[in-house]
Coordinates of C-alpha atoms and ligand atoms in Angstrom, one line a residue:
X20 CA 117.3 179.0 126.7
X21 CA 115.0 178.3 123.7
X22 CA 111.3 178.5 124.1
X23 CA 108.6 177.4 121.7
X24 CA 105.3 179.3 121.6
X25 CA 102.5 177.3 120.1
X26 CA 99.0 178.5 119.1
X27 CA 96.8 175.6 118.0
X28 CA 93.5 176.7 116.4
X29 CA 90.8 174.5 115.1
X30 CA 92.5 174.1 111.7
X31 CA 96.0 175.5 112.2
X32 CA 99.1 175.4 114.4
X33 CA 101.2 178.6 114.7
X34 CA 104.6 178.5 116.2
X35 CA 107.5 180.7 117.1
X36 CA 110.9 179.6 118.5
X37 CA 112.7 182.2 120.6
X38 CA 116.2 182.4 121.9
X39 CA 115.8 184.0 125.3
X40 CA 119.4 184.9 125.9
X41 CA 119.8 186.5 122.5
X42 CA 116.3 187.9 122.6
X43 CA 115.8 186.7 119.1
X44 CA 113.2 185.0 117.1
X45 CA 114.9 181.9 115.6
X46 CA 112.0 181.0 113.3
X47 CA 108.2 181.1 113.1
X48 CA 105.6 179.6 111.0
X49 CA 102.2 178.0 110.6
X50 CA 100.7 174.7 109.6
X51 CA 97.3 175.5 107.9
X52 CA 94.3 173.3 106.9
X53 CA 95.0 170.8 109.7
X54 CA 92.2 168.3 110.4
X55 CA 89.7 169.6 107.8
X56 CA 89.1 167.1 105.0
X57 CA 91.4 164.7 106.9
X58 CA 94.2 167.3 106.6
X59 CA 94.7 166.5 102.9
X60 CA 95.2 170.2 101.9
X61 CA 97.6 171.0 104.8
X62 CA 100.8 172.8 104.3
X63 CA 103.6 174.4 106.4
X64 CA 104.9 177.9 106.0
X65 CA 108.2 178.2 107.8
X66 CA 110.2 181.5 108.1
X67 CA 113.8 181.9 109.3
X68 CA 115.2 185.4 109.4
X69 CA 117.4 186.2 106.3
X70 CA 116.3 183.0 104.5
X71 CA 113.6 182.5 101.9
X72 CA 110.2 181.5 103.2
X73 CA 109.7 177.7 102.9
X74 CA 106.3 176.4 102.0
X75 CA 105.4 172.7 101.6
X76 CA 102.3 170.7 101.3
X77 CA 102.1 168.0 104.0
X78 CA 98.9 166.0 105.0
X79 CA 98.0 166.6 108.6
X80 CA 94.9 164.7 109.7
X81 CA 95.5 165.7 113.4
X82 CA 97.2 168.4 115.5
X83 CA 99.7 165.7 116.5
X84 CA 100.8 165.3 112.8
X85 CA 101.1 169.1 112.6
X86 CA 103.3 169.3 115.7
X87 CA 105.4 166.4 114.5
X88 CA 105.9 168.3 111.2
X89 CA 106.9 171.4 113.1
X90 CA 109.4 169.6 115.3
X91 CA 110.9 167.8 112.3
X92 CA 111.2 171.1 110.5
X93 CA 112.9 172.7 113.5
X94 CA 115.7 170.1 113.3
X95 CA 115.8 169.6 109.6
X96 CA 119.5 169.9 108.4
X97 CA 118.5 172.4 105.6
X98 CA 115.4 174.2 107.0
X99 CA 116.0 173.9 110.7
X100 CA 117.5 176.1 113.4
X101 CA 118.3 173.4 116.0
X102 CA 120.7 170.6 116.2
X103 CA 118.4 168.6 118.4
X104 CA 114.9 169.1 119.7
X105 CA 116.3 168.7 123.2
X106 CA 117.5 172.3 122.9
X107 CA 114.0 173.5 123.6
X108 CA 113.5 174.2 127.3
X109 CA 109.7 174.5 127.4
X110 CA 106.6 175.1 125.3
X111 CA 104.1 177.9 125.9
X112 CA 100.6 177.1 124.7
X113 CA 98.0 179.7 123.9
X114 CA 94.7 178.7 125.7
X115 CA 91.8 180.9 124.7
X116 CA 89.4 180.4 127.6
X117 CA 90.7 180.0 131.2
X118 CA 87.3 180.8 132.7
X119 CA 87.5 182.2 136.2
X120 CA 89.9 179.3 137.2
X121 CA 93.0 180.8 135.6
X122 CA 94.0 184.4 136.4
X123 CA 97.6 183.7 135.5
X124 CA 99.8 181.5 133.3
X125 CA 100.4 178.0 134.7
X126 CA 102.4 174.8 134.3
X127 CA 100.1 172.2 132.7
X128 CA 99.5 169.4 135.1
X129 CA 96.8 166.7 134.9
X130 CA 94.6 168.8 137.3
X131 CA 95.1 171.8 135.0
X132 CA 94.1 169.7 132.0
X133 CA 91.0 168.5 133.7
X134 CA 90.0 172.1 134.5
X135 CA 90.7 173.1 130.9
X136 CA 88.4 170.3 129.7
X137 CA 85.7 171.7 132.0
X138 CA 86.1 175.1 130.2
X139 CA 85.3 173.5 126.8
X140 CA 81.6 174.4 127.4
X141 CA 82.6 178.1 127.6
X142 CA 84.7 178.0 124.5
X143 CA 83.6 175.2 122.2
X144 CA 85.2 176.8 119.2
X145 CA 88.6 177.3 120.7
X146 CA 89.5 175.3 123.7
X147 CA 89.3 171.8 122.1
X148 CA 92.0 172.6 119.6
X149 CA 94.2 174.2 122.3
X150 CA 93.8 171.0 124.4
X151 CA 94.6 168.8 121.3
X152 CA 97.8 170.8 120.9
X153 CA 98.8 170.4 124.5
X154 CA 98.1 166.6 124.5
X155 CA 100.1 166.2 121.2
X156 CA 103.0 168.2 122.6
X157 CA 103.0 166.1 125.8
X158 CA 103.0 162.9 123.8
X159 CA 105.8 164.0 121.5
X160 CA 107.9 165.7 124.1
X161 CA 106.9 164.0 127.4
X162 CA 109.8 165.5 129.5
X163 CA 109.3 169.1 128.5
X164 CA 107.6 171.7 130.7
X165 CA 104.4 172.8 129.1
X166 CA 102.9 176.1 130.2
X167 CA 99.4 177.4 129.5
X168 CA 98.9 181.1 128.7
X169 CA 95.3 182.3 128.7
X170 CA 93.6 185.0 126.6
X171 CA 91.3 185.6 129.5
X172 CA 93.8 185.9 132.4
X173 CA 94.6 189.6 131.8
X174 CA 91.0 190.5 132.3
X175 CA 90.5 188.7 135.6
X176 CA 91.0 192.0 137.3
X177 CA 87.7 193.4 136.1
X178 CA 85.3 194.4 138.9
X179 CA 82.0 192.5 139.2
X180 CA 80.0 195.6 138.0
X181 CA 81.9 195.3 134.7
X182 CA 81.9 191.5 134.3
X183 CA 78.4 190.6 135.4
X184 CA 75.5 190.4 133.0
X185 CA 72.1 191.7 134.1
X186 CA 70.4 188.3 133.6
X187 CA 69.2 186.2 136.5
X188 CA 72.0 186.2 139.0
X189 CA 71.7 182.4 139.3
X190 CA 73.1 182.0 135.8
X191 CA 76.4 183.4 137.2
X192 CA 76.2 181.2 140.3
X193 CA 75.3 178.0 138.5
X194 CA 77.1 178.3 135.2
X195 CA 79.6 181.2 135.7
X196 CA 77.9 183.2 132.9
X197 CA 79.9 186.5 133.0
X198 CA 82.2 188.6 130.8
X199 CA 85.7 187.0 130.5
X200 CA 87.3 189.0 127.7
X201 CA 89.9 187.7 125.2
X202 CA 93.1 188.8 123.4
X203 CA 94.6 189.5 126.9
X204 CA 98.2 188.9 125.9
X205 CA 97.8 191.5 123.1
X206 CA 96.1 194.1 125.3
X207 CA 98.9 193.5 127.9
X208 CA 101.7 193.8 125.3
X209 CA 100.5 197.0 123.6
X210 CA 99.5 198.7 126.8
X211 CA 102.9 198.1 128.3
X212 CA 104.6 199.4 125.2
X213 CA 102.4 202.4 125.3
X214 CA 103.5 203.1 128.9
X215 CA 107.1 203.0 127.7
X216 CA 106.3 205.4 124.9
X217 CA 104.5 207.7 127.3
X218 CA 107.5 207.4 129.6
X219 CA 105.2 206.9 132.6
X220 CA 105.0 204.0 135.1
X221 CA 102.6 201.4 133.8
X222 CA 100.7 201.3 137.1
X223 CA 99.9 205.0 136.7
X224 CA 98.7 204.7 133.1
X225 CA 95.1 204.8 131.8
X226 CA 94.9 203.3 128.4
X227 CA 92.3 202.2 125.8
X228 CA 93.6 199.4 123.6
X229 CA 91.9 198.5 120.4
X230 CA 92.8 195.2 118.9
X231 CA 91.4 195.2 115.4
X232 CA 92.2 192.0 113.5
X233 CA 89.9 189.3 112.3
X234 CA 88.7 189.1 115.8
X235 CA 88.3 192.6 117.4
X236 CA 88.3 193.6 121.1
X237 CA 88.8 196.7 123.1
X238 CA 90.0 197.1 126.7
X239 CA 89.9 199.9 129.2
X240 CA 93.0 199.8 131.4
X241 CA 93.1 201.8 134.6
X242 CA 96.3 202.2 136.5
X243 CA 97.7 199.2 134.6
X244 CA 94.9 196.8 135.1
X245 CA 92.0 195.7 132.8
X246 CA 88.8 197.2 134.2
X247 CA 86.5 196.5 131.2
X248 CA 86.7 194.8 127.8
X249 CA 84.4 194.4 124.9
X250 CA 84.3 190.6 124.4
X251 CA 82.2 188.6 126.8
X252 CA 81.4 185.1 127.8
X253 CA 82.6 184.2 124.4
X254 CA 84.5 186.2 121.7
X255 CA 81.2 186.9 119.9
X256 CA 80.4 190.1 121.9
X257 CA 81.5 193.6 121.3
X258 CA 83.0 195.1 118.1
X259 CA 82.0 194.2 114.5
X260 CA 84.6 191.6 113.4
X261 CA 85.6 189.8 110.2
X262 CA 82.8 187.2 110.5
X263 CA 81.4 187.9 114.0
X264 CA 78.4 190.2 114.6
X265 CA 79.6 191.6 117.9
X266 CA 76.9 193.3 120.0
X267 CA 73.3 192.7 119.1
X268 CA 69.9 192.4 120.7
X269 CA 69.7 188.8 122.1
X270 CA 66.0 188.7 121.1
X271 CA 67.2 188.5 117.5
X272 CA 68.2 184.9 118.0
X273 CA 64.7 183.4 118.8
X274 CA 63.2 185.8 116.2
X275 CA 65.4 184.3 113.5
X276 CA 65.1 180.7 114.8
X277 CA 61.3 181.0 114.4
X278 CA 61.4 182.7 111.0
X279 CA 64.0 180.4 109.5
X280 CA 63.3 177.2 111.4
X281 CA 66.7 177.1 112.9
X282 CA 68.1 176.0 116.3
X283 CA 69.8 178.6 118.6
X284 CA 73.1 176.8 117.9
X285 CA 72.7 177.2 114.2
X286 CA 72.0 180.9 114.6
X287 CA 74.9 181.3 116.9
X288 CA 77.1 179.6 114.3
X289 CA 75.8 182.1 111.7
X290 CA 76.6 185.0 114.0
X291 CA 80.2 183.7 114.5
X292 CA 80.9 182.7 110.9
X293 CA 78.6 184.7 108.6
X294 CA 78.1 187.9 110.5
X295 CA 80.3 191.0 111.0
X296 CA 82.0 192.4 107.8
X297 CA 81.2 189.2 105.9
X298 CA 77.5 189.5 106.8
X299 CA 77.3 193.2 105.9
X300 CA 79.2 193.1 102.7
X301 CA 77.9 189.7 101.7
X302 CA 81.3 188.6 100.5
X303 CA 84.4 190.1 102.2
X304 CA 86.0 189.7 105.6
X305 CA 89.3 191.4 104.8
X306 CA 89.3 195.2 105.2
X307 CA 91.7 195.6 102.2
X308 CA 89.0 194.1 99.9
X309 CA 86.3 196.1 101.6
X310 CA 88.2 199.4 101.3
X311 CA 89.1 198.7 97.6
X312 CA 85.5 197.8 96.7
X313 CA 84.1 200.8 98.7
X314 CA 86.4 203.1 96.6
X315 CA 85.0 201.5 93.5
X316 CA 81.5 202.4 94.7
X317 CA 80.2 199.2 96.4
X318 CA 77.5 200.5 98.7
X319 CA 77.5 197.5 101.1
X320 CA 81.3 197.9 101.5
X321 CA 80.9 201.6 102.2
X322 CA 78.2 200.7 104.8
X323 CA 80.5 198.1 106.4
X324 CA 83.3 200.7 106.8
X325 CA 80.8 203.2 108.4
X326 CA 79.3 200.6 110.7
X327 CA 82.7 199.3 111.8
X328 CA 84.1 202.7 112.5
X329 CA 80.9 203.9 114.3
X330 CA 81.1 200.9 116.6
X331 CA 84.8 201.6 117.3
X332 CA 83.9 205.2 118.1
X333 CA 81.2 204.1 120.5
X334 CA 83.6 202.0 122.4
X335 CA 86.2 204.8 122.6
X336 CA 83.5 207.1 124.0
X337 CA 82.3 204.4 126.5
X338 CA 85.8 203.6 127.8
X339 CA 86.7 207.4 128.0
X340 CA 83.8 207.6 130.4
X341 CA 84.9 204.5 132.3
X342 CA 88.4 205.8 132.7
X343 CA 87.9 209.5 133.2
X344 CA 91.4 210.5 132.4
X345 CA 93.0 208.7 129.4
X346 CA 96.7 208.9 128.6
X347 CA 96.7 206.9 125.4
X348 CA 94.6 205.3 122.8
X349 CA 96.3 202.4 121.1
X350 CA 95.5 200.7 117.7
X351 CA 96.8 197.3 117.1
X352 CA 96.5 194.0 115.1
X353 CA 96.0 193.6 111.3
X354 CA 93.6 196.5 110.7
X355 CA 94.5 198.6 113.7
X356 CA 98.1 198.6 112.6
X357 CA 97.5 198.9 108.8
X358 CA 94.2 200.8 108.1
X359 CA 94.6 204.6 108.3
X360 CA 91.0 204.9 107.1
X361 CA 89.5 203.0 110.0
X362 CA 91.6 204.8 112.5
X363 CA 90.7 208.2 111.1
X364 CA 87.0 207.4 111.0
X365 CA 87.0 206.0 114.5
X366 CA 88.7 209.2 115.9
X367 CA 86.7 211.6 113.7
X368 CA 85.1 214.5 115.7
X369 CA 86.5 213.3 119.1
X370 CA 88.5 216.5 119.7
X371 CA 86.0 217.4 122.5
X372 CA 87.3 214.3 124.3
X373 CA 91.0 215.4 123.8
X374 CA 91.7 213.1 120.8
X375 CA 93.2 214.9 117.8
X376 CA 94.7 212.8 115.1
X377 CA 97.5 214.0 112.9
X378 CA 95.9 212.9 109.6
X379 CA 99.1 213.2 107.7
X380 CA 101.1 211.0 110.0
X381 CA 98.2 208.6 110.4
X382 CA 97.9 208.2 106.6
X383 CA 101.3 206.6 106.3
X384 CA 101.6 204.8 109.7
X385 CA 101.6 201.1 109.0
X386 CA 103.0 198.2 111.0
X387 CA 105.4 200.1 113.2
X388 CA 105.2 202.0 116.5
X389 CA 104.1 205.5 115.7
X390 CA 102.5 208.4 117.5
X391 CA 99.6 209.4 115.2
X392 CA 98.1 212.3 117.3
X393 CA 99.1 215.9 117.1
X394 CA 101.4 217.4 119.8
X395 CA 98.4 219.2 121.4
X396 CA 96.3 216.1 121.6
X397 CA 95.5 215.5 125.3
X398 CA 95.2 211.7 124.6
X399 CA 98.2 210.3 122.8
X400 CA 97.1 208.0 120.0
X401 CA 99.5 205.3 119.0
X402 CA 99.8 202.5 116.4
X403 CA 101.6 199.7 118.2
X404 CA 102.2 196.3 116.5
X405 CA 101.2 193.6 118.9
X406 CA 103.5 190.6 119.8
X407 CA 101.5 188.1 121.7
X408 CA 104.1 185.4 121.3
X409 CA 106.6 187.4 123.2
X410 CA 104.2 187.5 126.2
X411 CA 103.8 183.7 126.0
X412 CA 107.6 183.4 126.0
X413 CA 108.2 185.8 128.9
X414 CA 105.5 184.0 130.9
X415 CA 107.2 180.6 130.3
X416 CA 110.6 181.9 131.3
X417 CA 109.2 183.6 134.4
X418 CA 107.5 180.3 135.4
X419 CA 110.6 178.3 134.7
X420 CA 112.6 180.7 136.8
X421 CA 110.0 180.8 139.5
X422 CA 109.5 184.5 139.4
X423 CA 106.1 184.8 137.7
X424 CA 104.2 187.8 138.9
X425 CA 101.1 189.2 137.1
X426 CA 102.2 192.8 137.8
X427 CA 105.6 192.4 136.1
X428 CA 104.4 190.3 133.1
X429 CA 106.1 191.4 130.0
X430 CA 108.7 193.8 131.4
X431 CA 111.9 191.8 130.9
X432 CA 112.2 192.1 127.1
X433 CA 111.6 195.8 126.7
X434 CA 113.8 196.6 129.6
X435 CA 116.7 194.9 127.8
X436 CA 118.8 197.4 125.8
X437 CA 118.6 195.0 122.8
X438 CA 114.8 195.0 122.6
X439 CA 113.6 196.2 119.3
X440 CA 109.9 196.0 118.8
Ligands
ADP25 P1 93.8 187.5 113.3 O1 92.7 188.0 114.1 O2 93.5 186.5 112.3 O3 95.2 187.3 114.0 P2 95.2 189.8 112.1 O4 95.5 190.6 113.3 O5 96.3 189.3 111.3 O6 94.0 188.8 112.3 O7 94.3 190.9 111.1 C1 93.8 190.4 109.9 C2 93.0 191.5 109.3 O8 93.8 192.7 109.2 C3 92.6 191.3 107.9 O9 91.4 190.6 107.8 C4 92.5 192.6 107.3 O10 91.1 193.0 107.5 C5 93.3 193.5 108.2 N1 94.4 194.1 107.4 C6 95.6 193.7 107.2 N2 96.4 194.5 106.5 C7 95.5 195.5 106.2 C8 95.7 196.7 105.4 N3 96.8 197.0 104.8 N4 94.6 197.6 105.3 C9 93.5 197.3 105.9 N5 93.3 196.2 106.7 C10 94.3 195.3 106.8

C-alpha cells in the first residue's frame, strides 16, 4: 500500500510518498513559490533515496498546477518511483485548523469540507491553502480516498481551565474563541518516541515537548495526553518564533493602531510576519544567521538569542508546574534538533527542577535521537527529530483499515522491527 502525504501551504506544496508494507519513504519533495506572482518563479525539488536531488523550474499559478506537477513527477520514467498513479491507495492532507469540530483524523466528505470552510475564519492564513490542496487532489484523483489530518486534533484533550481565555465567556459561546494549539502531529510523534526511549508505557508518561522550528510551540503531556500547549486560537500565541511575536499584551495592538494609523488586521499581520526573531534582529529569521551574527558582536542578535531562550525557559518552568512529575523534556524541529546553544540556554540553571544537561553531549547532538541529559538528571532531556508525515501516513492507513483509535495513533511503525527513526 502506497500513501501520499500532502501539506499545502499558502505558497508551497510538500509531499512524501510512503510504502506502507516496506515501511519506506519512496520519495519526498516540495513545490515552492506556488500562486505568488502567478506562480512564475515556482520550482520543484524532488528527492528519491540514493539518487541526486532533482530541481526544476515550473510555473504553478495554482495549487492544482503544483499537484499535477507532483503527480507527473511521481510517474515520470526517469524521475518517478511509480509505474502508474493508480498505485497510490490514499492521500493524507495536513489541515492546520480543525477547530473543535475535529478531534481526530477523518475521511474527507462534502460535509467535512463544508466544516473546514467554516474554520477558515479561525485560520485565515492556513486553512484556505489546505482546502485548495484537497479540492485539487479530489479533482485530479476523484476515486482516491482523501483523509484530513489536523494540527489541532492532538490538543483536543485539554481541559477547559487550560483552553479557555479569561475574556467574556460569551466570546467562547458565540465564536468558539479558545486555545486550540498546533503542531499536534509533531508533539504526538516525538512524545511517543520519548516513551519508547524511556522504556515506559506512553499512558504513564509525563512529557514536555518543545517544537522549535520557524513556528514554535510547546506542549505539556500528562499520562499520554495533551493538557496544555503554548499556541492558542491561532499559531500567533506562545513562544518567540521566526517571524511571529508569540505572547504579548493585547493592549499593544490598539496602542500601535492609534500611533501608526493602522487597522488591527494590519498590526496582526505585522505580528505574524515581522515580529519574533525577525522583529528583534531587524533582519534575520534563521537562528543560524542569528547565532553567527551574535558571535560577531551584533547586539540585536545577541538579544534575540537571550529573549528566545528566556521565553523557552519560562514555558519549561510553567509546564513543570502543570505536570508535577516530568519524565522527559524533548527538543524537536529545525532549531530544537540543531541548535545546542538554544537548548543549553533554555535549560541553564534548571538543576533545581531536576534538569541537568550534559553540555558535552548536547554540543554535538544534531538531527538524531540523543539523550542529552546527565545520568543523574531526574528529567531525561532528549533531542528527537520529528516526523509529522509518518503520523499522517499512519492515520491514513488506520482509517483505511477501519482501526483508527486516537489512543493508538502512531504506534504501528515504531513497533515494527524495521523502524529506524
Ligand atoms: P518549519 O517551521 O518551517 O518547518 P523547521 O522545523 O525546518 O521549520 O526549522 C527551521 C528553522 O530551524 C530555521 O529557521 C533555523 O532557525 C533552524 N535551524 C535549522 N538548522 C539549524 C542549525 N544548524 N542551527 C540553528 N538553527 C537551525
